[in-house]
Amino acid sequence: MAQFRLQGSRVLAVDLTGDSVKAKNGAMVAYEGEMTFKKKTGGGEGLRGMVTRRLTGEQMAVMEVKGHGTCYFADRASEINLVSLHGEKLYVESSNLLCTDSALRTGASFTGLRGSAQGNGLFTTTVEGTGQAALVSAGTAIVLRVTPQTPLQVDPGAYLAHTGGLKQHFQTGVNFRALIGESGGESFQIRFEGDGLVYVQPSERNTIGGEL
Amino acid sequence: MPFTMLTSRMVEAQVLPGQTLFSQRGAMLAYRGDVRFTPSITGGQRGVRGMIGRRIADEDTPLMTVEGQGTVMFGHGGHHVQVIDLAGDTLYVESDRLLAFDGSLRQGTMFLGSQGGVMGMVRGQVTGQGLFTTTLEGHGSAAVMAHGGVLELPIGPGRPVHVDPQAYVAHRGDVRNKLSTAIGWREMVGRGSGEAFQLELSGTGMVYVQASEEKL
């Protein structure tokens, strides 16, 4: 099992003992020991994952890093957040996924609405199994709990990832929008209902929703 | 050691009578006390040989001399600052990354193309940095700029470190550098042209790596 450590908040150190991790292409900044790098297409498992990716454009350039030693990853000075998965499924924007333990299965999942948030079609990346993953965010991410009594609205541009049994759907804030005047992405929100966790970054991506 | 970090992007320097400090021109943010700033025509370098070296190497970042008594705050472009204390060893760093440094440090330029043979010659094209680099040697401190935070990785005998050239900031000590290719690295489609090579640093010392592939 690869060991994930944070060196400061912007560098991820991964200790490998003959095992491997999948990482964003070009995110390696340094390594000690013996490492090999292999290009992977997609990041989804098997042909079906590939096909959905081909269709949706939810394309991730991924490399597999295997070896003995320590590999350091960073992505344009973005903050890095570690997520430990214990059998559950993490839904994440592919551009925010920095590195995953190879023991984790990655794929694409139909969400139907994330498209307007990212322009990535109607799919988002899923990471499932037991092991660690590292997400990059603009600014330090916060984790918000959603319970059946406390649903949550998130700006699509600030959404990073979520886990648990959550239903999501788009809603428009008409009053909100009239209030803002400048459509700064707040005219749409994603509403999460159910039981789970949502990761939010303190910054907004440019989204198609925000352009409307 | 005159430098104190104020934030991750700002550093404060103590200026004492009879001691000179060099800084990148325009990097002064604020100062207290009786401090004089004069443009350093010789690029901070003493002696003609250094100047010629600089002229050829194009390693001449305009510097200013800071003298007097007081405290000066430095920062530039919102870049992260890393203070490196030298105790008789040599620091190798691109001159445009130098925010400020002690006048007590001996400056020079070094031709890196000679290291690693033909591959070394590629360095300039790969890193976008010249084949020459600035050296600072002696006892004193330097404040170096980086994009994102800085990671210090020790280099020891039998423990070489491989660095993405675009993330390389500086190194110190008795270190050989050569460009190498990792297995499988060549056919990777990377972000930049530099992805096909890695800088392999071996010997005894320390390498400073930034948390980003962005240039300053």
Short mmCIF file of N, CA, C and O in Angstrom, two decimals, chain B residues 71-120:
data_model
loop_
_atom_site.label_atom_id
_atom_site.label_comp_id
_atom_site.label_asym_id
_atom_site.label_seq_id
_atom_site.Cartn_x
_atom_site.Cartn_y
_atom_site.Cartn_z
N THR B 71 15.85 48.15 9.23
CA THR B 71 15.29 46.89 8.74
C THR B 71 14.60 47.15 7.40
O THR B 71 13.95 48.18 7.23
N VAL B 72 14.76 46.23 6.48
CA VAL B 72 14.15 46.36 5.15
C VAL B 72 13.30 45.13 4.87
O VAL B 72 13.71 44.01 5.16
N MET B 73 12.10 45.37 4.33
CA MET B 73 11.23 44.26 3.95
C MET B 73 11.32 44.04 2.44
O MET B 73 11.22 44.99 1.67
N PHE B 74 11.53 42.78 2.05
CA PHE B 74 11.63 42.44 0.64
C PHE B 74 10.55 41.45 0.23
O PHE B 74 10.14 40.59 1.01
N GLY B 75 10.10 41.57 -1.00
CA GLY B 75 9.18 40.62 -1.59
C GLY B 75 9.08 40.95 -3.06
O GLY B 75 9.39 42.06 -3.47
N HIS B 76 8.69 39.97 -3.88
CA HIS B 76 8.64 40.25 -5.31
C HIS B 76 7.63 39.36 -6.02
O HIS B 76 7.71 38.14 -5.93
N GLY B 77 6.69 40.01 -6.69
CA GLY B 77 5.76 39.28 -7.55
C GLY B 77 4.87 38.27 -6.84
O GLY B 77 4.29 37.41 -7.47
N GLY B 78 4.78 38.38 -5.52
CA GLY B 78 3.95 37.42 -4.78
C GLY B 78 4.54 36.03 -4.73
O GLY B 78 3.87 35.07 -4.37
N HIS B 79 5.85 35.91 -5.09
CA HIS B 79 6.48 34.58 -5.06
C HIS B 79 6.82 34.17 -3.63
O HIS B 79 7.05 35.01 -2.78
N HIS B 80 6.86 32.86 -3.43
CA HIS B 80 7.29 32.35 -2.14
C HIS B 80 8.78 32.60 -1.97
O HIS B 80 9.52 32.59 -2.93
N VAL B 81 9.17 32.83 -0.73
CA VAL B 81 10.58 33.10 -0.44
C VAL B 81 11.12 31.99 0.44
O VAL B 81 10.46 31.51 1.36
N GLN B 82 12.34 31.56 0.11
CA GLN B 82 13.01 30.55 0.91
C GLN B 82 14.35 31.13 1.35
O GLN B 82 15.12 31.60 0.51
N VAL B 83 14.61 31.15 2.65
CA VAL B 83 15.90 31.65 3.14
C VAL B 83 16.87 30.49 3.25
O VAL B 83 16.55 29.46 3.84
N ILE B 84 18.02 30.64 2.64
CA ILE B 84 19.03 29.59 2.66
C ILE B 84 20.29 30.12 3.36
O ILE B 84 20.84 31.13 2.93
N ASP B 85 20.66 29.46 4.46
CA ASP B 85 21.85 29.87 5.21
C ASP B 85 23.04 29.05 4.75
O ASP B 85 22.99 27.82 4.76
N LEU B 86 24.11 29.73 4.36
CA LEU B 86 25.30 29.02 3.91
C LEU B 86 26.38 29.07 4.99
O LEU B 86 26.57 30.09 5.64
N ALA B 87 27.04 27.94 5.19
CA ALA B 87 28.10 27.87 6.18
C ALA B 87 29.37 27.40 5.48
O ALA B 87 29.87 26.31 5.73
N GLY B 88 29.85 28.23 4.56
CA GLY B 88 31.09 27.89 3.87
C GLY B 88 30.88 27.12 2.58
O GLY B 88 31.81 26.97 1.79
N ASP B 89 29.66 26.64 2.32
CA ASP B 89 29.44 25.89 1.08
C ASP B 89 28.93 26.80 -0.02
O ASP B 89 28.79 28.00 0.15
N THR B 90 28.65 26.22 -1.18
CA THR B 90 28.28 27.01 -2.36
C THR B 90 26.83 26.75 -2.74
O THR B 90 26.38 25.61 -2.75
N LEU B 91 26.12 27.83 -3.07
CA LEU B 91 24.74 27.73 -3.54
C LEU B 91 24.73 28.02 -5.04
O LEU B 91 25.35 28.98 -5.49
N TYR B 92 24.05 27.17 -5.79
CA TYR B 92 23.90 27.36 -7.24
C TYR B 92 22.46 27.77 -7.50
O TYR B 92 21.54 27.03 -7.15
N VAL B 93 22.24 28.94 -8.09
CA VAL B 93 20.88 29.44 -8.27
C VAL B 93 20.83 30.38 -9.47
O VAL B 93 21.81 31.08 -9.75
N GLU B 94 19.72 30.37 -10.19
CA GLU B 94 19.57 31.32 -11.28
C GLU B 94 19.45 32.71 -10.69
O GLU B 94 18.75 32.92 -9.70
N SER B 95 20.12 33.70 -11.32
CA SER B 95 20.18 35.03 -10.71
C SER B 95 18.79 35.67 -10.57
O SER B 95 18.55 36.42 -9.64
N ASP B 96 17.87 35.36 -11.48
CA ASP B 96 16.57 36.02 -11.38
C ASP B 96 15.73 35.48 -10.22
O ASP B 96 14.67 36.01 -9.92
N ARG B 97 16.21 34.42 -9.58
CA ARG B 97 15.51 33.89 -8.41
C ARG B 97 16.03 34.52 -7.11
O ARG B 97 15.46 34.28 -6.06
N LEU B 98 17.12 35.27 -7.20
CA LEU B 98 17.70 35.86 -6.00
C LEU B 98 16.94 37.11 -5.61
O LEU B 98 16.89 38.08 -6.35
N LEU B 99 16.33 37.09 -4.44
CA LEU B 99 15.61 38.26 -3.96
C LEU B 99 16.57 39.20 -3.23
O LEU B 99 16.59 40.40 -3.50
N ALA B 100 17.36 38.64 -2.33
CA ALA B 100 18.34 39.43 -1.58
C ALA B 100 19.37 38.47 -1.01
O ALA B 100 19.09 37.29 -0.79
N PHE B 101 20.59 38.98 -0.78
CA PHE B 101 21.61 38.12 -0.17
C PHE B 101 22.67 38.96 0.51
O PHE B 101 22.85 40.14 0.20
N ASP B 102 23.38 38.33 1.43
CA ASP B 102 24.45 38.97 2.18
C ASP B 102 25.59 39.38 1.27
O ASP B 102 26.02 38.62 0.42
N GLY B 103 26.12 40.60 1.51
CA GLY B 103 27.28 41.05 0.75
C GLY B 103 28.53 40.27 1.09
O GLY B 103 29.52 40.31 0.36
N SER B 104 28.46 39.53 2.20
CA SER B 104 29.64 38.75 2.60
C SER B 104 29.85 37.52 1.71
O SER B 104 30.91 36.92 1.73
N LEU B 105 28.82 37.16 0.94
CA LEU B 105 28.93 35.97 0.09
C LEU B 105 29.67 36.31 -1.21
O LEU B 105 29.39 37.32 -1.84
N ARG B 106 30.60 35.44 -1.58
CA ARG B 106 31.32 35.62 -2.84
C ARG B 106 30.45 35.17 -3.99
O ARG B 106 29.90 34.06 -3.99
N GLN B 107 30.34 36.07 -5.00
CA GLN B 107 29.50 35.72 -6.14
C GLN B 107 30.33 35.28 -7.32
O GLN B 107 31.45 35.74 -7.49
N GLY B 108 29.76 34.42 -8.12
CA GLY B 108 30.44 34.02 -9.34
C GLY B 108 29.42 33.45 -10.30
O GLY B 108 28.23 33.35 -9.99
N THR B 109 29.90 33.09 -11.50
CA THR B 109 29.01 32.39 -12.42
C THR B 109 29.68 31.07 -12.73
O THR B 109 30.90 30.94 -12.68
N MET B 110 28.87 30.09 -13.02
CA MET B 110 29.45 28.79 -13.31
C MET B 110 28.83 28.24 -14.59
O MET B 110 27.63 28.35 -14.80
N PHE B 111 29.68 27.66 -15.39
CA PHE B 111 29.24 27.05 -16.64
C PHE B 111 28.79 25.63 -16.32
O PHE B 111 29.57 24.80 -15.90
N LEU B 112 27.50 25.38 -16.47
CA LEU B 112 26.98 24.06 -16.13
C LEU B 112 26.98 23.12 -17.33
O LEU B 112 26.79 21.93 -17.19
N GLY B 113 27.18 23.70 -18.49
CA GLY B 113 27.15 22.88 -19.70
C GLY B 113 28.24 21.82 -19.71
O GLY B 113 28.12 20.81 -20.38
N SER B 114 29.31 22.09 -18.96
CA SER B 114 30.42 21.13 -18.95
C SER B 114 30.09 19.88 -18.17
O SER B 114 30.73 18.86 -18.29
N GLN B 115 29.05 19.98 -17.33
CA GLN B 115 28.67 18.81 -16.54
C GLN B 115 27.71 17.94 -17.35
O GLN B 115 26.75 18.42 -17.91
N GLY B 116 27.99 16.67 -17.36
CA GLY B 116 27.08 15.75 -18.02
C GLY B 116 27.24 15.75 -19.53
O GLY B 116 26.35 15.30 -20.24
N GLY B 117 28.34 16.28 -20.02
CA GLY B 117 28.65 16.19 -21.44
C GLY B 117 27.59 16.81 -22.32
O GLY B 117 27.06 17.87 -22.02
N VAL B 118 27.28 16.12 -23.40
CA VAL B 118 26.33 16.64 -24.39
C VAL B 118 24.96 16.89 -23.76
O VAL B 118 24.29 17.86 -24.04
N MET B 119 24.59 15.99 -22.87
CA MET B 119 23.28 16.13 -22.22
C MET B 119 23.21 17.43 -21.43
O MET B 119 22.18 18.08 -21.37
N GLY B 120 24.33 17.76 -20.81
CA GLY B 120 24.39 19.00 -20.04
C GLY B 120 24.13 20.21 -20.92
O GLY B 120 23.53 21.18 -20.49
#
